[in-house]
Each structure stands twice: as C-alpha cells, then as structure tokens.
mmCIF file of N, CA, C and O in Angstrom:
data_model
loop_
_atom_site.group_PDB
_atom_site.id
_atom_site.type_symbol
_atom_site.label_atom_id
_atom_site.label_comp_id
_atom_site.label_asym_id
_atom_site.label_seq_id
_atom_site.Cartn_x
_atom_site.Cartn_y
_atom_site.Cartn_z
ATOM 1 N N UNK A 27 183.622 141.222 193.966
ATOM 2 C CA UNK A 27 183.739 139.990 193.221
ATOM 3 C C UNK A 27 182.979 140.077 191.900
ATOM 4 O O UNK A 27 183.437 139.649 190.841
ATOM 5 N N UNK A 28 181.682 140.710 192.047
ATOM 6 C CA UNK A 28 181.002 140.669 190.908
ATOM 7 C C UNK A 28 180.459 142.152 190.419
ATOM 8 O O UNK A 28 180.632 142.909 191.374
ATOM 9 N N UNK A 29 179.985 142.728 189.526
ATOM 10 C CA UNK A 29 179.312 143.336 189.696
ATOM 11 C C UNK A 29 177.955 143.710 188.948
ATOM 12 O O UNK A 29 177.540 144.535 188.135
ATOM 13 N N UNK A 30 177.401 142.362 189.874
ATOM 14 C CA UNK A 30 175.647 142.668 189.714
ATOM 15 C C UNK A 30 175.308 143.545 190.044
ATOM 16 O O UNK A 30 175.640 144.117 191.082
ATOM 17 N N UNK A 31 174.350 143.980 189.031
ATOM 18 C CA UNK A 31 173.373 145.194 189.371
ATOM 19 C C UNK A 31 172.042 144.400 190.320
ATOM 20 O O UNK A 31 171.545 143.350 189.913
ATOM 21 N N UNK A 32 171.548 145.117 191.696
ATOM 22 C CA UNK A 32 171.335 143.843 192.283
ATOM 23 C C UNK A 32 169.570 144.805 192.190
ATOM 24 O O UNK A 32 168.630 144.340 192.833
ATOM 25 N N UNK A 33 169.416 145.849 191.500
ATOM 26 C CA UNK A 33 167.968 146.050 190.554
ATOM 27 C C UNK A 33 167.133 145.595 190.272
ATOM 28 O O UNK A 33 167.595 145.669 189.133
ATOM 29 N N UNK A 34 165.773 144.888 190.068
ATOM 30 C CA UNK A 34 165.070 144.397 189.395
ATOM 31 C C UNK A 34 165.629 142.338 189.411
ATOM 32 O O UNK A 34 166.574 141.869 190.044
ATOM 33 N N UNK A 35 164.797 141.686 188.640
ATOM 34 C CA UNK A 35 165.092 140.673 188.608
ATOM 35 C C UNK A 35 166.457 140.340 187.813
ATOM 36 O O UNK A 35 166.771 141.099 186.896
ATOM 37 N N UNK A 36 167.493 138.958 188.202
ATOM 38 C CA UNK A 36 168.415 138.947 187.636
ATOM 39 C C UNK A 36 168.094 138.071 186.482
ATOM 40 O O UNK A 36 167.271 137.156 186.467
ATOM 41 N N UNK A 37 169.045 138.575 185.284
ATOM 42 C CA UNK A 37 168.794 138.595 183.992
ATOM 43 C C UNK A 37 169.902 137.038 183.425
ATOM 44 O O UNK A 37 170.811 136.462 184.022
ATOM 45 N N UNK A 38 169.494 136.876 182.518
ATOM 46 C CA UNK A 38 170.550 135.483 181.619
ATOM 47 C C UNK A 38 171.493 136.877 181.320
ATOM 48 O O UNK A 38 172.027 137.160 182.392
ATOM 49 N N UNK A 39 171.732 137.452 180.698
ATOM 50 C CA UNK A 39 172.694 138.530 180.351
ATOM 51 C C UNK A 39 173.503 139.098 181.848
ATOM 52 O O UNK A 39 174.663 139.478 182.008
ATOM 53 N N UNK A 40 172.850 139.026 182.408
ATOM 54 C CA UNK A 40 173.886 139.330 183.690
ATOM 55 C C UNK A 40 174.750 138.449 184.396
ATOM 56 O O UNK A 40 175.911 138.649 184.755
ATOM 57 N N UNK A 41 174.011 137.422 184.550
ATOM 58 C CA UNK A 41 174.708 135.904 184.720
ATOM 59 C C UNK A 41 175.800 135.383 184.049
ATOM 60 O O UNK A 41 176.727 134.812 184.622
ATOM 61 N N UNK A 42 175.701 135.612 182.495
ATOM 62 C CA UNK A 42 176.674 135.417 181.633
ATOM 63 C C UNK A 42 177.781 136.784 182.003
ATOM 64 O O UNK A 42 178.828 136.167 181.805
ATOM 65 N N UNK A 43 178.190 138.035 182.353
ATOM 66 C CA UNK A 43 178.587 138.844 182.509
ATOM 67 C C UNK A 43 179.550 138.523 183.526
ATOM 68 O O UNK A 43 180.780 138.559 183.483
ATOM 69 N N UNK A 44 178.795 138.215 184.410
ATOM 70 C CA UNK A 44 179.186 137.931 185.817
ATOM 71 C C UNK A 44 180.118 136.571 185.558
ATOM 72 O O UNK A 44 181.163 136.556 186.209
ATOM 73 N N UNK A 45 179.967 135.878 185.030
ATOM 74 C CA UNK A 45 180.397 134.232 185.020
ATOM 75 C C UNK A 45 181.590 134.850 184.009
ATOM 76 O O UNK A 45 182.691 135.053 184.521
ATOM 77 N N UNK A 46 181.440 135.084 182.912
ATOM 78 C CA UNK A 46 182.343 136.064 182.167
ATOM 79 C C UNK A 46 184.015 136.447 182.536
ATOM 80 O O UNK A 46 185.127 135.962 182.328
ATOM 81 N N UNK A 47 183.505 137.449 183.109
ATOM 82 C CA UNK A 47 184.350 138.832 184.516
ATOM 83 C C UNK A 47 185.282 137.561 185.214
ATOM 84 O O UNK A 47 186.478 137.700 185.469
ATOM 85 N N UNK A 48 184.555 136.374 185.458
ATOM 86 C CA UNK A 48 185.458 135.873 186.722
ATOM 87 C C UNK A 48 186.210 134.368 185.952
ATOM 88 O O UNK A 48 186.831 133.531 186.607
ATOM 89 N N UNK A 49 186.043 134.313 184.887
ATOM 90 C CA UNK A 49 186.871 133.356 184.017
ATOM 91 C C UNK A 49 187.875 134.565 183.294
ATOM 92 O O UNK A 49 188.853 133.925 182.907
ATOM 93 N N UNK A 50 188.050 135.777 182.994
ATOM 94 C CA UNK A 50 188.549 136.361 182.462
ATOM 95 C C UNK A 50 187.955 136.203 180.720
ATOM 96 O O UNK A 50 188.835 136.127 179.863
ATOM 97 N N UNK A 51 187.061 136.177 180.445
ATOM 98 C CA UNK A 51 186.233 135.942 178.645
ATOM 99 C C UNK A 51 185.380 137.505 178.776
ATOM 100 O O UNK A 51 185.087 138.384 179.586
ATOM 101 N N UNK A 52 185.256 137.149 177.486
ATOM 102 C CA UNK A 52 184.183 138.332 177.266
ATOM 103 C C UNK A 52 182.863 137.496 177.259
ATOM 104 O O UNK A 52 182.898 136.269 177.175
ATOM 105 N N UNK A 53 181.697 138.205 177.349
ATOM 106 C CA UNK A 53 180.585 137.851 177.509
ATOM 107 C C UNK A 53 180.018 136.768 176.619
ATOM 108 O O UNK A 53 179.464 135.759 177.057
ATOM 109 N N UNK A 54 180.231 137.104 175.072
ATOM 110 C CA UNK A 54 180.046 136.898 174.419
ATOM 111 C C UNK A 54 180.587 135.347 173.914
ATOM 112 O O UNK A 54 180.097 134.609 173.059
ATOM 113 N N UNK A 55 181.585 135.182 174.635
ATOM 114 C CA UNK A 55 182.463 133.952 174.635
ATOM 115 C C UNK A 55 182.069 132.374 175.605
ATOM 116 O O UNK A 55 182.447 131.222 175.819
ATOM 117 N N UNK A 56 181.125 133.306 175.906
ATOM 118 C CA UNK A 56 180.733 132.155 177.352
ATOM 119 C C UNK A 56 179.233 131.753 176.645
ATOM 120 O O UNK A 56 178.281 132.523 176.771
ATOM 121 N N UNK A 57 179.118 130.534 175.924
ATOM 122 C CA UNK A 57 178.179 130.087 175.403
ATOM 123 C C UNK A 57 176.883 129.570 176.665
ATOM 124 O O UNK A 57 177.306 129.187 177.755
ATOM 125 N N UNK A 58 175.509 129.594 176.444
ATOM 126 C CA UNK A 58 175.196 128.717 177.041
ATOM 127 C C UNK A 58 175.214 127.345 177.141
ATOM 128 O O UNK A 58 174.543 127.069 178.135
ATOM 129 N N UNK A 59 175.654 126.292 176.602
ATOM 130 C CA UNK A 59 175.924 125.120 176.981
ATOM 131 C C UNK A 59 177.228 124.684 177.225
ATOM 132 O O UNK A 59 177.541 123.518 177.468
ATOM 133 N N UNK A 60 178.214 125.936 177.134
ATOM 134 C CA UNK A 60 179.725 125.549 177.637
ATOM 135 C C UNK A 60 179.417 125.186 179.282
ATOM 136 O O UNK A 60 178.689 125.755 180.095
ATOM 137 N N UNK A 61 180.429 123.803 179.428
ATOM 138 C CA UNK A 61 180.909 123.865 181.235
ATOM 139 C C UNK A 61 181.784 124.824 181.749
ATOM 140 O O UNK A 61 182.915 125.233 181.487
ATOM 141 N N UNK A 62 180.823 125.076 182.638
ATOM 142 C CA UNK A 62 181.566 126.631 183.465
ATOM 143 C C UNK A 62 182.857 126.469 183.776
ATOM 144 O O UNK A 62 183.750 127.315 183.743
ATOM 145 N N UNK A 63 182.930 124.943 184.187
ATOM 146 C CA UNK A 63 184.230 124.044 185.059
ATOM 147 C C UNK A 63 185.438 124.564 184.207
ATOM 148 O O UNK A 63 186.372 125.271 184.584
ATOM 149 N N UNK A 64 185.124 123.896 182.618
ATOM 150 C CA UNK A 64 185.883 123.677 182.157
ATOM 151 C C UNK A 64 186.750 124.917 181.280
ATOM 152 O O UNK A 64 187.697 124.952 180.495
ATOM 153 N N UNK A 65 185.792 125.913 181.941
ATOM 154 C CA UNK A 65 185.776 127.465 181.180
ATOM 155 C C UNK A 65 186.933 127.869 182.413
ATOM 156 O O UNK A 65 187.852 128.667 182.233
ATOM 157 N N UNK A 66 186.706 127.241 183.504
ATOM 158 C CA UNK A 66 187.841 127.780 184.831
ATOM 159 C C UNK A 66 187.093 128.380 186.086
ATOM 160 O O UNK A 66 187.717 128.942 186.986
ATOM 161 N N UNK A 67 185.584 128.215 186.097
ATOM 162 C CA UNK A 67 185.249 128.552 187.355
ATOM 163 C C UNK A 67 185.382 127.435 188.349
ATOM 164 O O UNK A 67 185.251 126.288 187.922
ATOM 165 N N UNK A 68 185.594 127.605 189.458
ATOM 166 C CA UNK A 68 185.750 126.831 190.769
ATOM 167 C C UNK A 68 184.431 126.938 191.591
ATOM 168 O O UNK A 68 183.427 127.640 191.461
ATOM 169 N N UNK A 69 184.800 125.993 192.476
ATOM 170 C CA UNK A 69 183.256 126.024 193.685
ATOM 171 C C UNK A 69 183.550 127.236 194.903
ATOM 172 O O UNK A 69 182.755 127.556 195.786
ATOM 173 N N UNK A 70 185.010 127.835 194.662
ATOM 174 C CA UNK A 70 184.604 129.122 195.774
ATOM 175 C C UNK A 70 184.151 130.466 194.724
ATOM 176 O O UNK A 70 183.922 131.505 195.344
ATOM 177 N N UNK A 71 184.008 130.539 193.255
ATOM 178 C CA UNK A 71 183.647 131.612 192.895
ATOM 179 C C UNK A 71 182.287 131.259 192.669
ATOM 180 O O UNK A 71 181.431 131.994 193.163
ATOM 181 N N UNK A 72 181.898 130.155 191.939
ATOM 182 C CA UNK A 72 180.527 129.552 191.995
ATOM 183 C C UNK A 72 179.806 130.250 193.784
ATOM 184 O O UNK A 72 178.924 131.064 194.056
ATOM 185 N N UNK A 73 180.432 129.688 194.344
ATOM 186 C CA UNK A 73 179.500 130.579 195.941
ATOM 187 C C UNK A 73 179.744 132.192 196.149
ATOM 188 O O UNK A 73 178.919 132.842 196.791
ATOM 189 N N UNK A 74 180.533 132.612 195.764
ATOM 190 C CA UNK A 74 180.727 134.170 195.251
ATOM 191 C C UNK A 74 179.536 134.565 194.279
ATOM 192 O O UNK A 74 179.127 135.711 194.464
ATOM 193 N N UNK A 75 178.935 133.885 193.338
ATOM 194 C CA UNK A 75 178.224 134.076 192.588
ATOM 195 C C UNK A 75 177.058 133.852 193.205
ATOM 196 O O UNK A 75 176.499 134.886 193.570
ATOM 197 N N UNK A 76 176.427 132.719 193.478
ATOM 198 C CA UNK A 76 175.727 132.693 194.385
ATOM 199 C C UNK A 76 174.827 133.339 195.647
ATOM 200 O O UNK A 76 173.642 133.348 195.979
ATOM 201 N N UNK A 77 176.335 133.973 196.248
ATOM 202 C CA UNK A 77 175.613 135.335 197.371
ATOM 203 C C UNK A 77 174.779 136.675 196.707
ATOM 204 O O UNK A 77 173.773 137.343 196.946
ATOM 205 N N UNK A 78 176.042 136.597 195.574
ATOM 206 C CA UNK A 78 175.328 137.564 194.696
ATOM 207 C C UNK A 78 174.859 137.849 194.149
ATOM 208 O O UNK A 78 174.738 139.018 193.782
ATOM 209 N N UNK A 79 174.155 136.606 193.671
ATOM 210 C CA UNK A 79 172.928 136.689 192.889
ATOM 211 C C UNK A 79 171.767 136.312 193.828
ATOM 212 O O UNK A 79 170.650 136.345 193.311
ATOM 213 N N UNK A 80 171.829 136.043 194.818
ATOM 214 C CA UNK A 80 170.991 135.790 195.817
ATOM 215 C C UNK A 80 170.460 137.513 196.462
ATOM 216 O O UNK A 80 169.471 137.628 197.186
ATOM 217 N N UNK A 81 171.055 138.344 196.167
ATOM 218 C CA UNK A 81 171.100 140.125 196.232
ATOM 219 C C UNK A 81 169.741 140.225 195.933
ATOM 220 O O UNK A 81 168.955 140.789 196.694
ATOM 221 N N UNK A 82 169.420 139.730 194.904
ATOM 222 C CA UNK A 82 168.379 139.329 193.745
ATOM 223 C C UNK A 82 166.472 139.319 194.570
ATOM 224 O O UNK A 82 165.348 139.531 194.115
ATOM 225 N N UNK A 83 167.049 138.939 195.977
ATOM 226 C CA UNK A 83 165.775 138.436 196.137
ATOM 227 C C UNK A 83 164.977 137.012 195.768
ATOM 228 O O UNK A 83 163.756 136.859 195.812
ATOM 229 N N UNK A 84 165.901 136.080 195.419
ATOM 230 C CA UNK A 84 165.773 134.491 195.279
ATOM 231 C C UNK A 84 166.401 133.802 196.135
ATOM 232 O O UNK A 84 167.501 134.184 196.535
ATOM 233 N N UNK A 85 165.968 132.934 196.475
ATOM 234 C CA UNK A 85 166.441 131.592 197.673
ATOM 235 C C UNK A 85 167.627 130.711 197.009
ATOM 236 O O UNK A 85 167.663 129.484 196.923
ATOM 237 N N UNK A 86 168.575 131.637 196.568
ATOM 238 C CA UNK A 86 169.772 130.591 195.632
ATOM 239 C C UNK A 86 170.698 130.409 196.510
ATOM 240 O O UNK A 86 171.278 131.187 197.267
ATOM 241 N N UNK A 87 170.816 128.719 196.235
ATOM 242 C CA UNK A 87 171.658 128.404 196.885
ATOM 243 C C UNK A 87 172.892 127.327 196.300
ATOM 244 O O UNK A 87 172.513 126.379 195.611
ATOM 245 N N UNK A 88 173.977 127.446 196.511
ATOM 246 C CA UNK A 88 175.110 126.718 196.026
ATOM 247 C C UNK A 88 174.622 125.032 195.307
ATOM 248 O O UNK A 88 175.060 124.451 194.314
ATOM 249 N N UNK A 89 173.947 124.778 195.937
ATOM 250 C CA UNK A 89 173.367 123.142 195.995
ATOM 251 C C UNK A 89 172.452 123.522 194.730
ATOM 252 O O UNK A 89 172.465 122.725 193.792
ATOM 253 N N UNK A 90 171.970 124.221 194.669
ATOM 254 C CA UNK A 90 171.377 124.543 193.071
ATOM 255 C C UNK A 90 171.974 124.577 191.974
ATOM 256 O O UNK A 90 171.549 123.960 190.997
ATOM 257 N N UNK A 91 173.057 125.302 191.950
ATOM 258 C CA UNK A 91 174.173 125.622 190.726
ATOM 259 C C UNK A 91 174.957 123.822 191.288
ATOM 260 O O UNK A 91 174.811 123.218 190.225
ATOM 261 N N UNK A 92 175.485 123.003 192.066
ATOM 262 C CA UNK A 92 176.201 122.258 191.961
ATOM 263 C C UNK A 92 176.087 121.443 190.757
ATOM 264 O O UNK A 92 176.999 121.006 190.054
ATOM 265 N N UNK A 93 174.600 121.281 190.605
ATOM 266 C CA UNK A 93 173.818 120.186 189.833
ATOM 267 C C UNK A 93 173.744 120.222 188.454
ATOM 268 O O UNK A 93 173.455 119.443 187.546
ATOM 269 N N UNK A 94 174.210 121.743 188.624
ATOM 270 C CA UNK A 94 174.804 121.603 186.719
ATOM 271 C C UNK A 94 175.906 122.345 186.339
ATOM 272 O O UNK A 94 176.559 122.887 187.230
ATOM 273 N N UNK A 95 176.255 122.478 185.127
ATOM 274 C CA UNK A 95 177.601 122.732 184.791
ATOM 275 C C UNK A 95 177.457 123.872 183.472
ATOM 276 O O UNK A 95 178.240 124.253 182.602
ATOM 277 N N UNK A 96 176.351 124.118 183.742
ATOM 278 C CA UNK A 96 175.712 125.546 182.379
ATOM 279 C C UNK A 96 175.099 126.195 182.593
ATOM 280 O O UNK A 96 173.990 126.156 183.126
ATOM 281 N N UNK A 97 175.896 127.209 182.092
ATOM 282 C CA UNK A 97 174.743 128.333 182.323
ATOM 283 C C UNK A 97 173.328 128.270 181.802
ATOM 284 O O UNK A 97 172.345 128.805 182.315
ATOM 285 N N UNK A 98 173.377 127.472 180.609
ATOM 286 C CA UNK A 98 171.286 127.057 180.675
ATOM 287 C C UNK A 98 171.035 126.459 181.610
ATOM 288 O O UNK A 98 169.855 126.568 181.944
ATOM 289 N N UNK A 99 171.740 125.732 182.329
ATOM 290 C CA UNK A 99 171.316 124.799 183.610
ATOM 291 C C UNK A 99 171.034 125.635 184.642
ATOM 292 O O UNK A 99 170.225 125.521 185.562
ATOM 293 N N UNK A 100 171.931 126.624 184.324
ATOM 294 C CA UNK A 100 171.892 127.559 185.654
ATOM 295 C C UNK A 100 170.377 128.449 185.871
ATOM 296 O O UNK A 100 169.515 128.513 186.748
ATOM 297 N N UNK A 101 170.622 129.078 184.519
ATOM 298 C CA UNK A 101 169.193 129.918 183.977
ATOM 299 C C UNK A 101 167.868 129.141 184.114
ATOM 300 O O UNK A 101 166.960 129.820 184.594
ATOM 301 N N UNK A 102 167.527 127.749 183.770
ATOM 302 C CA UNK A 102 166.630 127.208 184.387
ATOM 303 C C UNK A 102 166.371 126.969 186.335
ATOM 304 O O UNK A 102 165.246 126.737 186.778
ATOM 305 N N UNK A 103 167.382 127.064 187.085
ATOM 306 C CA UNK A 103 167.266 126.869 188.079
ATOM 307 C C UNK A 103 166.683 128.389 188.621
ATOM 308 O O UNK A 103 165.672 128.439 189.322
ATOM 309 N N UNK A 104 167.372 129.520 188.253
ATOM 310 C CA UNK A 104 166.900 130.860 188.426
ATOM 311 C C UNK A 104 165.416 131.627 188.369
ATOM 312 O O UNK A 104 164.733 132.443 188.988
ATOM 313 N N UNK A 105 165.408 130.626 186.973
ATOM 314 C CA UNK A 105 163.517 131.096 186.803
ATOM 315 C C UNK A 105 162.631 130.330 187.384
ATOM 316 O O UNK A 105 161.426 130.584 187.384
ATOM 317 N N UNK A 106 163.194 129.254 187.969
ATOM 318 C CA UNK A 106 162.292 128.554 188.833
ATOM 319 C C UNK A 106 161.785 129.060 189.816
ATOM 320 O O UNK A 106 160.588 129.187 190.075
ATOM 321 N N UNK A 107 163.176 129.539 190.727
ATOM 322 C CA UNK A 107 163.586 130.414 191.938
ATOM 323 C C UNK A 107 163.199 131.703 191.722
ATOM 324 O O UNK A 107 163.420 132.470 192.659
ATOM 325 N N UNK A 108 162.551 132.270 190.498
ATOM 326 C CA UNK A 108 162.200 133.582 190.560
ATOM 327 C C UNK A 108 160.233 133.547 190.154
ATOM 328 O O UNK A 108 159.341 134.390 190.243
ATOM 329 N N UNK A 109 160.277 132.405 189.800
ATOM 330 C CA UNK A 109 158.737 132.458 189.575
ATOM 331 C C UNK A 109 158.205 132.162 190.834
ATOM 332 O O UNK A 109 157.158 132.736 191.131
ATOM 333 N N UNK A 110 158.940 131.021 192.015
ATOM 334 C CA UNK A 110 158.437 131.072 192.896
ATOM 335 C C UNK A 110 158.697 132.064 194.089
ATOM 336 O O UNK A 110 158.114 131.837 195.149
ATOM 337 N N UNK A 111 159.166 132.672 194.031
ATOM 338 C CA UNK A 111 159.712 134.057 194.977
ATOM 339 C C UNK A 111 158.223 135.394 194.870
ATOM 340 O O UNK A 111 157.788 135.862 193.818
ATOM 341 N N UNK A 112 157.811 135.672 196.047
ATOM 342 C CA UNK A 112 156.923 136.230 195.492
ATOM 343 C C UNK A 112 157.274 137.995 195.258
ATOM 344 O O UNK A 112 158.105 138.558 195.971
ATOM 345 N N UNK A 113 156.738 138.505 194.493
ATOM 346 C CA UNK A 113 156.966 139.495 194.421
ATOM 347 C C UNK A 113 157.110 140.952 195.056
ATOM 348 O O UNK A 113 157.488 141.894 194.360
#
C-alpha cells in the first residue's frame, strides 16, 4: 500500500510521499494545508496509512488522523506521538 521506509522516526516528507502515491499527485503537489478528503483520500486508505505509519514505533491511531483533514494537522498529531513514545 505504501512504501514507508519504516527506519528511524517518520518524517513530514514521508507522510507527504505516502499521502501523495495514494491520491495519484506528486509530492510536491500535496500542500500542507490542502484537505486530504478533497485531494481523494478515503477512511480505508487513511487506516492503510495509519498501520503504516504506526511501523514507526508510535501509538497512531485512526481516531487521531480523523480529527483533521491536513497534513499539518496530521504532522502535529505525529510529533506529539513521537515526543511521547519513548525512545
């Protein structure tokens, strides 16, 4: 489905990649304050994303990403989930 590098901590550049890949855009096209929704992701690739960024070593869970609709939204929920994750 995706392909995270599931390495080290996950990155805003990978996220965008990944979110990217599964709207069919290039990376570069997927702004951070665009809605993912409206870019064409759904709530079964959103949980595709999810597992797999959960690879990661963070407690992510679907109910996290529901609550917003951006990838800055998203990226703030991540570094939350990665500052509190211990190392």
């Amino acid at each position: 489905m995706t392909t995270t590098d599931r390495t080290g901590p996950l990155t805003l550049e990978r996220m965008r990649a990944d979110v990217a890949k599964l709207v069919g855009e290039a990376p570069e096209d997927v702004g951070d304050d665009d809605n993912l929704m409206d870019l064409g992701l759904d709530s079964m690739r959103v949980l595709g994303l999810v597992m797999a960024w959960g690879e990661h070593g963070i407690a992510l869970e679907f109910s996290h990403l529901a609550e917003h609709t951006t990838l800055a939204g998203w990226w703030q929920v991540v570094q939350g989930l990665q500052r509190d994750t211990p190392a």
